[in-house]
PDB file of C-alpha atoms in Angstrom:
ATOM      1  CA  MET A  61     -34.017  -8.818  -9.883  1.00  0.00           C
ATOM      2  CA  GLU A  62     -35.290  -5.790 -10.935  1.00  0.00           C
ATOM      3  CA  LYS A  63     -38.776  -7.344 -11.471  1.00  0.00           C
ATOM      4  CA  ALA A  64     -38.710  -8.812  -8.272  1.00  0.00           C
ATOM      5  CA  LEU A  65     -37.390  -5.693  -6.746  1.00  0.00           C
ATOM      6  CA  PHE A  66     -40.617  -4.445  -8.735  1.00  0.00           C
ATOM      7  CA  ASP A  67     -42.574  -6.140  -9.857  1.00  0.00           C
ATOM      8  CA  LEU A  68     -46.962  -5.756  -8.420  1.00  0.00           C
ATOM      9  CA  SER A  69     -48.751  -8.206 -10.380  1.00  0.00           C
ATOM     10  CA  GLY A  70     -50.942  -9.434  -7.601  1.00  0.00           C
ATOM     11  CA  ARG A  71     -50.863  -6.866  -6.204  1.00  0.00           C
ATOM     12  CA  THR A  72     -54.402  -4.283  -5.703  1.00  0.00           C
ATOM     13  CA  ALA A  73     -53.257  -0.413  -5.918  1.00  0.00           C
ATOM     14  CA  LEU A  74     -56.304   1.851  -4.358  1.00  0.00           C
ATOM     15  CA  VAL A  75     -55.292   6.081  -6.212  1.00  0.00           C
ATOM     16  CA  THR A  76     -56.955   8.772  -4.874  1.00  0.00           C
ATOM     17  CA  GLY A  77     -57.057  11.529  -6.871  1.00  0.00           C
ATOM     18  CA  GLY A  78     -56.645   8.864  -9.278  1.00  0.00           C
ATOM     19  CA  GLY A  79     -58.603  10.485 -12.433  1.00  0.00           C
ATOM     20  CA  SER A  80     -55.542  13.239 -13.703  1.00  0.00           C
ATOM     21  CA  GLY A  81     -52.077  15.451 -12.846  1.00  0.00           C
ATOM     22  CA  LEU A  82     -49.810  13.424 -10.826  1.00  0.00           C
ATOM     23  CA  GLY A  83     -52.551  10.474  -9.179  1.00  0.00           C
ATOM     24  CA  ARG A  84     -53.199   9.600 -12.358  1.00  0.00           C
ATOM     25  CA  SER A  85     -48.585   9.027 -13.541  1.00  0.00           C
ATOM     26  CA  ILE A  86     -49.250   6.549 -10.248  1.00  0.00           C
ATOM     27  CA  ALA A  87     -51.246   4.564 -11.388  1.00  0.00           C
ATOM     28  CA  GLU A  88     -50.406   4.520 -15.091  1.00  0.00           C
ATOM     29  CA  ALA A  89     -46.873   2.965 -13.653  1.00  0.00           C
ATOM     30  CA  PHE A  90     -48.481   0.482 -10.872  1.00  0.00           C
ATOM     31  CA  ALA A  91     -49.836  -0.592 -13.679  1.00  0.00           C
ATOM     32  CA  GLU A  92     -47.897  -1.509 -15.795  1.00  0.00           C
ATOM     33  CA  TYR A  93     -45.440  -3.421 -13.306  1.00  0.00           C
ATOM     34  CA  GLY A  94     -48.789  -5.694 -12.779  1.00  0.00           C
ATOM     35  CA  ALA A  95     -50.943  -3.961  -9.955  1.00  0.00           C
ATOM     36  CA  ASP A  96     -54.436  -4.108 -10.434  1.00  0.00           C
ATOM     37  CA  ILE A  97     -55.801  -0.244 -10.006  1.00  0.00           C
ATOM     38  CA  ALA A  98     -58.928   0.816  -8.106  1.00  0.00           C
ATOM     39  CA  VAL A  99     -58.731   4.819  -8.782  1.00  0.00           C
ATOM     40  CA  CYS A 100     -61.540   7.837  -7.164  1.00  0.00           C
ATOM     41  CA  SER A 101     -62.343  10.619  -6.422  1.00  0.00           C
ATOM     42  CA  ARG A 102     -64.959  14.083  -6.715  1.00  0.00           C
ATOM     43  CA  LYS A 103     -64.893  13.823 -11.262  1.00  0.00           C
ATOM     44  CA  VAL A 104     -65.832  10.337 -11.482  1.00  0.00           C
ATOM     45  CA  GLU A 105     -65.658  10.311 -14.745  1.00  0.00           C
ATOM     46  CA  ASN A 106     -61.430  11.736 -15.120  1.00  0.00           C
ATOM     47  CA  CYS A 107     -61.550   8.174 -12.934  1.00  0.00           C
ATOM     48  CA  GLN A 108     -63.345   6.265 -15.612  1.00  0.00           C
ATOM     49  CA  GLU A 109     -61.864   7.912 -18.415  1.00  0.00           C
ATOM     50  CA  THR A 110     -57.846   6.646 -16.389  1.00  0.00           C
ATOM     51  CA  ALA A 111     -59.341   3.116 -15.636  1.00  0.00           C
ATOM     52  CA  ASP A 112     -61.133   2.149 -18.629  1.00  0.00           C
ATOM     53  CA  TRP A 113     -57.449   2.782 -20.283  1.00  0.00           C
ATOM     54  CA  ILE A 114     -55.580   1.290 -17.659  1.00  0.00           C
ATOM     55  CA  GLU A 115     -57.182  -1.002 -18.605  1.00  0.00           C
ATOM     56  CA  LYS A 116     -56.991  -1.403 -22.485  1.00  0.00           C
ATOM     57  CA  THR A 117     -53.024  -0.412 -22.257  1.00  0.00           C
ATOM     58  CA  TYR A 118     -52.258  -2.445 -19.595  1.00  0.00           C
ATOM     59  CA  GLY A 119     -54.116  -5.179 -18.899  1.00  0.00           C
ATOM     60  CA  VAL A 120     -54.711  -5.589 -16.345  1.00  0.00           C
ATOM     61  CA  LYS A 121     -58.677  -4.646 -13.408  1.00  0.00           C
ATOM     62  CA  ALA A 122     -59.442  -0.851 -13.039  1.00  0.00           C
ATOM     63  CA  LYS A 123     -62.182   0.479 -11.738  1.00  0.00           C
ATOM     64  CA  ALA A 124     -63.380   3.683 -11.150  1.00  0.00           C
ATOM     65  CA  TYR A 125     -65.383   5.102  -8.218  1.00  0.00           C
ATOM     66  CA  SER A 126     -67.470   8.443  -7.502  1.00  0.00           C
ATOM     67  CA  CYS A 127     -65.431   9.959  -3.403  1.00  0.00           C
ATOM     68  CA  ASP A 128     -64.434  13.194  -1.234  1.00  0.00           C
ATOM     69  CA  VAL A 129     -62.119  12.365   1.237  1.00  0.00           C
ATOM     70  CA  SER A 130     -64.557  14.697   3.334  1.00  0.00           C
ATOM     71  CA  SER A 131     -66.543  12.276   3.644  1.00  0.00           C
ATOM     72  CA  GLU A 132     -66.140   9.929   5.793  1.00  0.00           C
ATOM     73  CA  GLU A 133     -68.864   8.421   4.808  1.00  0.00           C
ATOM     74  CA  GLN A 134     -68.034   8.218   0.992  1.00  0.00           C
ATOM     75  CA  ILE A 135     -64.492   6.992   2.187  1.00  0.00           C
ATOM     76  CA  THR A 136     -66.347   3.880   3.380  1.00  0.00           C
ATOM     77  CA  GLN A 137     -68.197   3.669   0.782  1.00  0.00           C
ATOM     78  CA  THR A 138     -65.653   3.626  -1.713  1.00  0.00           C
ATOM     79  CA  VAL A 139     -63.088   1.416   0.357  1.00  0.00           C
ATOM     80  CA  GLU A 140     -65.444  -1.119   0.881  1.00  0.00           C
ATOM     81  CA  ARG A 141     -66.920  -1.160  -2.683  1.00  0.00           C
ATOM     82  CA  ALA A 142     -63.250  -1.308  -3.969  1.00  0.00           C
ATOM     83  CA  LEU A 143     -63.487  -4.646  -2.204  1.00  0.00           C
ATOM     84  CA  GLN A 144     -65.755  -6.046  -2.814  1.00  0.00           C
ATOM     85  CA  ASP A 145     -64.708  -5.625  -6.694  1.00  0.00           C
ATOM     86  CA  PHE A 146     -60.972  -6.106  -5.701  1.00  0.00           C
ATOM     87  CA  GLY A 147     -61.101  -8.417  -3.293  1.00  0.00           C
ATOM     88  CA  LYS A 148     -58.052  -7.099  -1.264  1.00  0.00           C
ATOM     89  CA  ILE A 149     -55.594  -3.589  -1.167  1.00  0.00           C
ATOM     90  CA  ASP A 150     -52.149  -3.973  -1.085  1.00  0.00           C
ATOM     91  CA  ILE A 151     -50.991  -0.369  -1.841  1.00  0.00           C
ATOM     92  CA  LEU A 152     -53.159   3.366  -1.096  1.00  0.00           C
ATOM     93  CA  VAL A 153     -52.065   6.630  -2.330  1.00  0.00           C
ATOM     94  CA  ASN A 154     -52.772   9.037  -0.903  1.00  0.00           C
ATOM     95  CA  ASN A 155     -52.495  11.569  -3.406  1.00  0.00           C
ATOM     96  CA  SER A 156     -56.229  14.300  -3.514  1.00  0.00           C
ATOM     97  CA  GLY A 157     -55.510  17.629  -2.205  1.00  0.00           C
ATOM     98  CA  ALA A 158     -56.672  20.894  -2.704  1.00  0.00           C
ATOM     99  CA  THR A 159     -55.016  24.599  -2.647  1.00  0.00           C
ATOM    100  CA  TRP A 160     -55.836  27.826  -2.465  1.00  0.00           C
ATOM    101  CA  GLY A 161     -54.250  31.310  -3.236  1.00  0.00           C
ATOM    102  CA  GLU A 162     -54.427  34.259  -0.934  1.00  0.00           C
ATOM    103  CA  TYR A 163     -53.080  36.372   0.972  1.00  0.00           C
ATOM    104  CA  VAL A 164     -52.651  35.352   5.017  1.00  0.00           C
ATOM    105  CA  GLN A 165     -54.833  39.090   6.596  1.00  0.00           C
ATOM    106  CA  ASP A 166     -57.075  38.111   3.600  1.00  0.00           C
ATOM    107  CA  MET A 167     -57.026  33.847   3.558  1.00  0.00           C
ATOM    108  CA  PRO A 168     -61.160  33.228   4.282  1.00  0.00           C
ATOM    109  CA  LEU A 169     -61.799  30.201   7.548  1.00  0.00           C
ATOM    110  CA  ALA A 170     -63.674  28.571   4.514  1.00  0.00           C
ATOM    111  CA  ALA A 171     -60.981  28.680   2.097  1.00  0.00           C
ATOM    112  CA  TRP A 172     -58.495  27.193   5.415  1.00  0.00           C
ATOM    113  CA  GLN A 173     -60.341  24.538   6.706  1.00  0.00           C
ATOM    114  CA  LYS A 174     -61.698  23.324   3.278  1.00  0.00           C
ATOM    115  CA  VAL A 175     -57.437  22.746   2.502  1.00  0.00           C
ATOM    116  CA  LEU A 176     -56.963  20.752   5.813  1.00  0.00           C
ATOM    117  CA  ASN A 177     -61.000  19.640   5.162  1.00  0.00           C
ATOM    118  CA  VAL A 178     -59.946  17.276   2.056  1.00  0.00           C
ATOM    119  CA  ASN A 179     -55.659  17.265   2.379  1.00  0.00           C
ATOM    120  CA  VAL A 180     -55.060  16.503   6.406  1.00  0.00           C
ATOM    121  CA  THR A 181     -58.420  14.596   7.439  1.00  0.00           C
ATOM    122  CA  GLY A 182     -59.400  12.878   4.534  1.00  0.00           C
ATOM    123  CA  THR A 183     -55.553  11.646   4.206  1.00  0.00           C
ATOM    124  CA  PHE A 184     -56.221  10.182   7.675  1.00  0.00           C
ATOM    125  CA  LEU A 185     -59.785   8.925   7.015  1.00  0.00           C
ATOM    126  CA  MET A 186     -59.279   6.979   4.296  1.00  0.00           C
ATOM    127  CA  SER A 187     -55.695   5.683   6.008  1.00  0.00           C
ATOM    128  CA  LYS A 188     -58.218   4.485   9.072  1.00  0.00           C
ATOM    129  CA  ALA A 189     -60.554   3.296   6.402  1.00  0.00           C
ATOM    130  CA  VAL A 190     -57.858   1.522   4.257  1.00  0.00           C
ATOM    131  CA  GLY A 191     -55.453   0.703   7.504  1.00  0.00           C
ATOM    132  CA  ASN A 192     -58.333  -1.444   9.015  1.00  0.00           C
ATOM    133  CA  HIS A 193     -58.093  -4.063   6.209  1.00  0.00           C
ATOM    134  CA  MET A 194     -54.895  -4.123   5.584  1.00  0.00           C
ATOM    135  CA  ILE A 195     -53.636  -4.512   9.939  1.00  0.00           C
ATOM    136  CA  GLU A 196     -55.927  -8.318   8.681  1.00  0.00           C
ATOM    137  CA  ASN A 197     -54.305  -8.629   5.866  1.00  0.00           C
ATOM    138  CA  GLY A 198     -50.736  -8.469   8.186  1.00  0.00           C
ATOM    139  CA  TYR A 199     -49.460  -5.672   5.286  1.00  0.00           C
ATOM    140  CA  GLY A 200     -50.172  -2.874   3.026  1.00  0.00           C
ATOM    141  CA  LYS A 201     -47.384   0.463   1.115  1.00  0.00           C
ATOM    142  CA  ILE A 202     -49.804   3.523   2.300  1.00  0.00           C
ATOM    143  CA  ILE A 203     -47.470   6.539   0.479  1.00  0.00           C
ATOM    144  CA  ASN A 204     -48.619   9.538   0.718  1.00  0.00           C
ATOM    145  CA  ILE A 205     -48.463  12.912  -1.685  1.00  0.00           C
ATOM    146  CA  GLY A 206     -46.915  15.693   0.354  1.00  0.00           C
ATOM    147  CA  SER A 207     -45.068  18.688  -1.227  1.00  0.00           C
ATOM    148  CA  VAL A 208     -41.887  20.685  -0.749  1.00  0.00           C
ATOM    149  CA  ALA A 209     -44.094  23.483   0.590  1.00  0.00           C
ATOM    150  CA  GLY A 210     -44.728  20.655   2.934  1.00  0.00           C
ATOM    151  CA  ILE A 211     -40.281  21.020   3.908  1.00  0.00           C
ATOM    152  CA  ARG A 212     -39.492  24.458   3.637  1.00  0.00           C
ATOM    153  CA  ALA A 213     -41.160  28.906   3.523  1.00  0.00           C
ATOM    154  CA  GLU A 214     -41.200  30.429  -0.502  1.00  0.00           C
ATOM    155  CA  PRO A 215     -41.867  34.023  -0.658  1.00  0.00           C
ATOM    156  CA  PRO A 216     -45.112  34.918  -1.962  1.00  0.00           C
ATOM    157  CA  GLU A 217     -44.343  35.842  -4.717  1.00  0.00           C
ATOM    158  CA  VAL A 218     -44.071  32.630  -6.042  1.00  0.00           C
ATOM    159  CA  LEU A 219     -46.439  30.598  -4.051  1.00  0.00           C
ATOM    160  CA  ASN A 220     -49.483  31.939  -2.253  1.00  0.00           C
ATOM    161  CA  ALA A 221     -51.191  29.499   0.246  1.00  0.00           C
ATOM    162  CA  ILE A 222     -50.792  28.566   3.751  1.00  0.00           C
ATOM    163  CA  GLY A 223     -52.904  26.619   4.057  1.00  0.00           C
ATOM    164  CA  TYR A 224     -52.063  24.648   1.008  1.00  0.00           C
ATOM    165  CA  SER A 225     -48.315  24.932   3.293  1.00  0.00           C
ATOM    166  CA  THR A 226     -49.494  23.679   6.572  1.00  0.00           C
ATOM    167  CA  SER A 227     -50.891  21.148   5.791  1.00  0.00           C
ATOM    168  CA  LYS A 228     -48.547  18.883   3.440  1.00  0.00           C
ATOM    169  CA  ALA A 229     -46.487  19.648   6.375  1.00  0.00           C
ATOM    170  CA  ALA A 230     -49.256  17.916   8.653  1.00  0.00           C
ATOM    171  CA  VAL A 231     -49.510  15.278   6.309  1.00  0.00           C
ATOM    172  CA  HIS A 232     -45.728  14.599   6.233  1.00  0.00           C
ATOM    173  CA  HIS A 233     -45.405  14.430  10.396  1.00  0.00           C
ATOM    174  CA  PHE A 234     -48.691  12.224  10.444  1.00  0.00           C
ATOM    175  CA  THR A 235     -46.162   9.315   7.616  1.00  0.00           C
ATOM    176  CA  LYS A 236     -43.529   9.625  10.796  1.00  0.00           C
ATOM    177  CA  ASP A 237     -45.881   8.902  12.357  1.00  0.00           C
ATOM    178  CA  LEU A 238     -49.087   6.230  11.352  1.00  0.00           C
ATOM    179  CA  ALA A 239     -45.597   4.776  10.231  1.00  0.00           C
ATOM    180  CA  ARG A 240     -44.863   4.276  13.620  1.00  0.00           C
ATOM    181  CA  LYS A 241     -48.276   2.976  15.663  1.00  0.00           C
ATOM    182  CA  TRP A 242     -48.263   0.886  12.026  1.00  0.00           C
ATOM    183  CA  ALA A 243     -44.950  -1.094  11.594  1.00  0.00           C
ATOM    184  CA  GLY A 244     -46.057  -4.261  13.777  1.00  0.00           C
ATOM    185  CA  HIS A 245     -49.092  -5.054  11.997  1.00  0.00           C
ATOM    186  CA  GLY A 246     -46.594  -5.603   8.565  1.00  0.00           C
ATOM    187  CA  LEU A 247     -48.084  -2.183   6.829  1.00  0.00           C
ATOM    188  CA  TYR A 248     -45.226   0.864   5.173  1.00  0.00           C
ATOM    189  CA  VAL A 249     -46.006   4.030   5.391  1.00  0.00           C
ATOM    190  CA  ASN A 250     -44.301   7.295   3.886  1.00  0.00           C
ATOM    191  CA  ALA A 251     -44.115  10.172   1.546  1.00  0.00           C
ATOM    192  CA  ILE A 252     -43.642  11.647  -1.697  1.00  0.00           C
ATOM    193  CA  ALA A 253     -43.217  15.336  -1.632  1.00  0.00           C
ATOM    194  CA  PRO A 254     -42.889  16.123  -5.733  1.00  0.00           C
ATOM    195  CA  GLY A 255     -41.310  20.082  -5.921  1.00  0.00           C
ATOM    196  CA  PHE A 256     -42.643  22.150  -8.797  1.00  0.00           C
ATOM    197  CA  PHE A 257     -44.470  20.439 -11.358  1.00  0.00           C
ATOM    198  CA  GLU A 258     -46.345  20.783 -14.090  1.00  0.00           C
ATOM    199  CA  THR A 259     -50.151  19.780 -13.276  1.00  0.00           C
ATOM    200  CA  LYS A 260     -53.221  21.807 -13.245  1.00  0.00           C
ATOM    201  CA  MET A 261     -52.795  22.536  -9.215  1.00  0.00           C
ATOM    202  CA  THR A 262     -49.782  24.493 -10.044  1.00  0.00           C
ATOM    203  CA  LYS A 263     -49.978  25.168 -13.311  1.00  0.00           C
ATOM    204  CA  HIS A 264     -51.308  28.668 -12.549  1.00  0.00           C
ATOM    205  CA  VAL A 265     -47.918  29.692 -10.190  1.00  0.00           C
ATOM    206  CA  ILE A 266     -45.753  28.138 -13.023  1.00  0.00           C
ATOM    207  CA  ALA A 267     -46.757  30.800 -15.497  1.00  0.00           C
ATOM    208  CA  ARG A 268     -46.554  32.944 -13.433  1.00  0.00           C
ATOM    209  CA  ASN A 269     -42.689  32.397 -11.950  1.00  0.00           C
ATOM    210  CA  ALA A 270     -41.259  29.813 -14.190  1.00  0.00           C
ATOM    211  CA  GLU A 271     -38.093  30.918 -15.324  1.00  0.00           C
ATOM    212  CA  LYS A 272     -37.822  32.129 -11.208  1.00  0.00           C
ATOM    213  CA  ILE A 273     -38.504  28.690 -10.000  1.00  0.00           C
ATOM    214  CA  VAL A 274     -36.204  27.087 -12.703  1.00  0.00           C
ATOM    215  CA  HIS A 275     -33.390  29.521 -11.961  1.00  0.00           C
ATOM    216  CA  ASN A 276     -33.559  29.166  -7.927  1.00  0.00           C
ATOM    217  CA  ASN A 277     -33.513  24.954  -8.388  1.00  0.00           C
ATOM    218  CA  PRO A 278     -30.520  23.225  -8.395  1.00  0.00           C
ATOM    219  CA  MET A 279     -31.029  20.628 -11.339  1.00  0.00           C
ATOM    220  CA  LYS A 280     -32.046  23.822 -12.811  1.00  0.00           C
ATOM    221  CA  LYS A 281     -36.097  22.305 -14.659  1.00  0.00           C
ATOM    222  CA  LEU A 282     -38.782  21.683 -13.181  1.00  0.00           C
ATOM    223  CA  GLY A 283     -40.145  17.980 -12.018  1.00  0.00           C
ATOM    224  CA  ASP A 284     -41.059  14.809 -15.394  1.00  0.00           C
ATOM    225  CA  THR A 285     -43.284  12.565 -14.525  1.00  0.00           C
ATOM    226  CA  LYS A 286     -40.666   9.291 -14.904  1.00  0.00           C
ATOM    227  CA  SER A 287     -39.182  11.075 -11.790  1.00  0.00           C
ATOM    228  CA  LEU A 288     -41.693  10.863  -9.588  1.00  0.00           C
ATOM    229  CA  GLN A 289     -43.319   7.958 -11.042  1.00  0.00           C
ATOM    230  CA  GLY A 290     -40.068   5.824 -10.166  1.00  0.00           C
ATOM    231  CA  VAL A 291     -40.402   6.854  -5.965  1.00  0.00           C
ATOM    232  CA  ALA A 292     -44.053   5.231  -6.046  1.00  0.00           C
ATOM    233  CA  LEU A 293     -43.101   2.254  -7.585  1.00  0.00           C
ATOM    234  CA  PHE A 294     -40.076   2.306  -5.751  1.00  0.00           C
ATOM    235  CA  LEU A 295     -41.704   2.790  -1.847  1.00  0.00           C
ATOM    236  CA  ALA A 296     -44.891   0.728  -3.559  1.00  0.00           C
ATOM    237  CA  GLY A 297     -42.887  -2.798  -4.068  1.00  0.00           C
ATOM    238  CA  ALA A 298     -40.443  -4.858  -2.597  1.00  0.00           C
ATOM    239  CA  ALA A 299     -37.458  -2.796  -2.586  1.00  0.00           C
ATOM    240  CA  SER A 300     -38.556   0.149  -0.343  1.00  0.00           C
ATOM    241  CA  ASP A 301     -39.482  -3.781   2.774  1.00  0.00           C
ATOM    242  CA  TYR A 302     -37.441  -2.054   4.596  1.00  0.00           C
ATOM    243  CA  VAL A 303     -37.990   1.902   4.737  1.00  0.00           C
ATOM    244  CA  THR A 304     -40.682   3.152   7.083  1.00  0.00           C
ATOM    245  CA  GLY A 305     -41.980   7.046   8.272  1.00  0.00           C
ATOM    246  CA  GLN A 306     -39.928   8.638   4.998  1.00  0.00           C
ATOM    247  CA  VAL A 307     -40.110  12.083   3.071  1.00  0.00           C
ATOM    248  CA  ILE A 308     -38.999  10.948   0.176  1.00  0.00           C
ATOM    249  CA  ALA A 309     -38.526  14.730  -1.826  1.00  0.00           C
ATOM    250  CA  VAL A 310     -38.626  14.783  -5.602  1.00  0.00           C
ATOM    251  CA  ASP A 311     -37.323  18.067  -5.948  1.00  0.00           C
ATOM    252  CA  GLY A 312     -33.869  19.105  -8.056  1.00  0.00           C
ATOM    253  CA  GLY A 313     -32.410  19.639  -4.854  1.00  0.00           C
ATOM    254  CA  SER A 314     -34.841  22.778  -4.324  1.00  0.00           C
ATOM    255  CA  SER A 315     -35.319  21.991  -0.772  1.00  0.00           C
ATOM    256  CA  LEU A 316     -31.964  21.328   0.573  1.00  0.00           C
TER     257      LEU A 316
END
């Protein structure tokens, strides 16, 4: 039963921002359970290294693509190439993200716009492009990566990135609304809201505030890779076939 619930054999997953960090961890988990993998980001070198490692380690097909998710043209090209290479996309993980740390009163408009363009507009554009294909097939699992920062407001001494927090709250509502709109097409749309995990994006915040973050966490720890991989596998496979429109916090209880 366990294998049937989580087995991804015969599925193809596209993971944005899949060359490093949480995106790579999710791509690796999907590959371990049998999925073919397409990874994309602006830094195609990281994606290529990830794709090569996945193919060598898990024996599945993996491809890397260069894509700026704030560009509709690049998204269209990436999705078309992935469909040519794999024939279909069953699972989409919208993981590409941007952040900008600054006091609100000093936040440049360009910084605010950059964060929202990547985190919100990019999630919309990629979901639209892949979703059209999924609707034709009558099946698809979309997993958006939100954040606990979009659920609760952190004090400025812990996280001072209002554009990021606002964008992730928008991603959470986008997830719910899209799930409602596409449920009749056989598509599932859910989100994961990670707490503090050690990634390239969070390393500076954690370096300055690790003790405070751990102290304030009910489970007294930071996030670990397996915790995120487990939830992603659940949302990607048959185990979640009666789950849509949900935002699952993976945060050790910090959003309670």
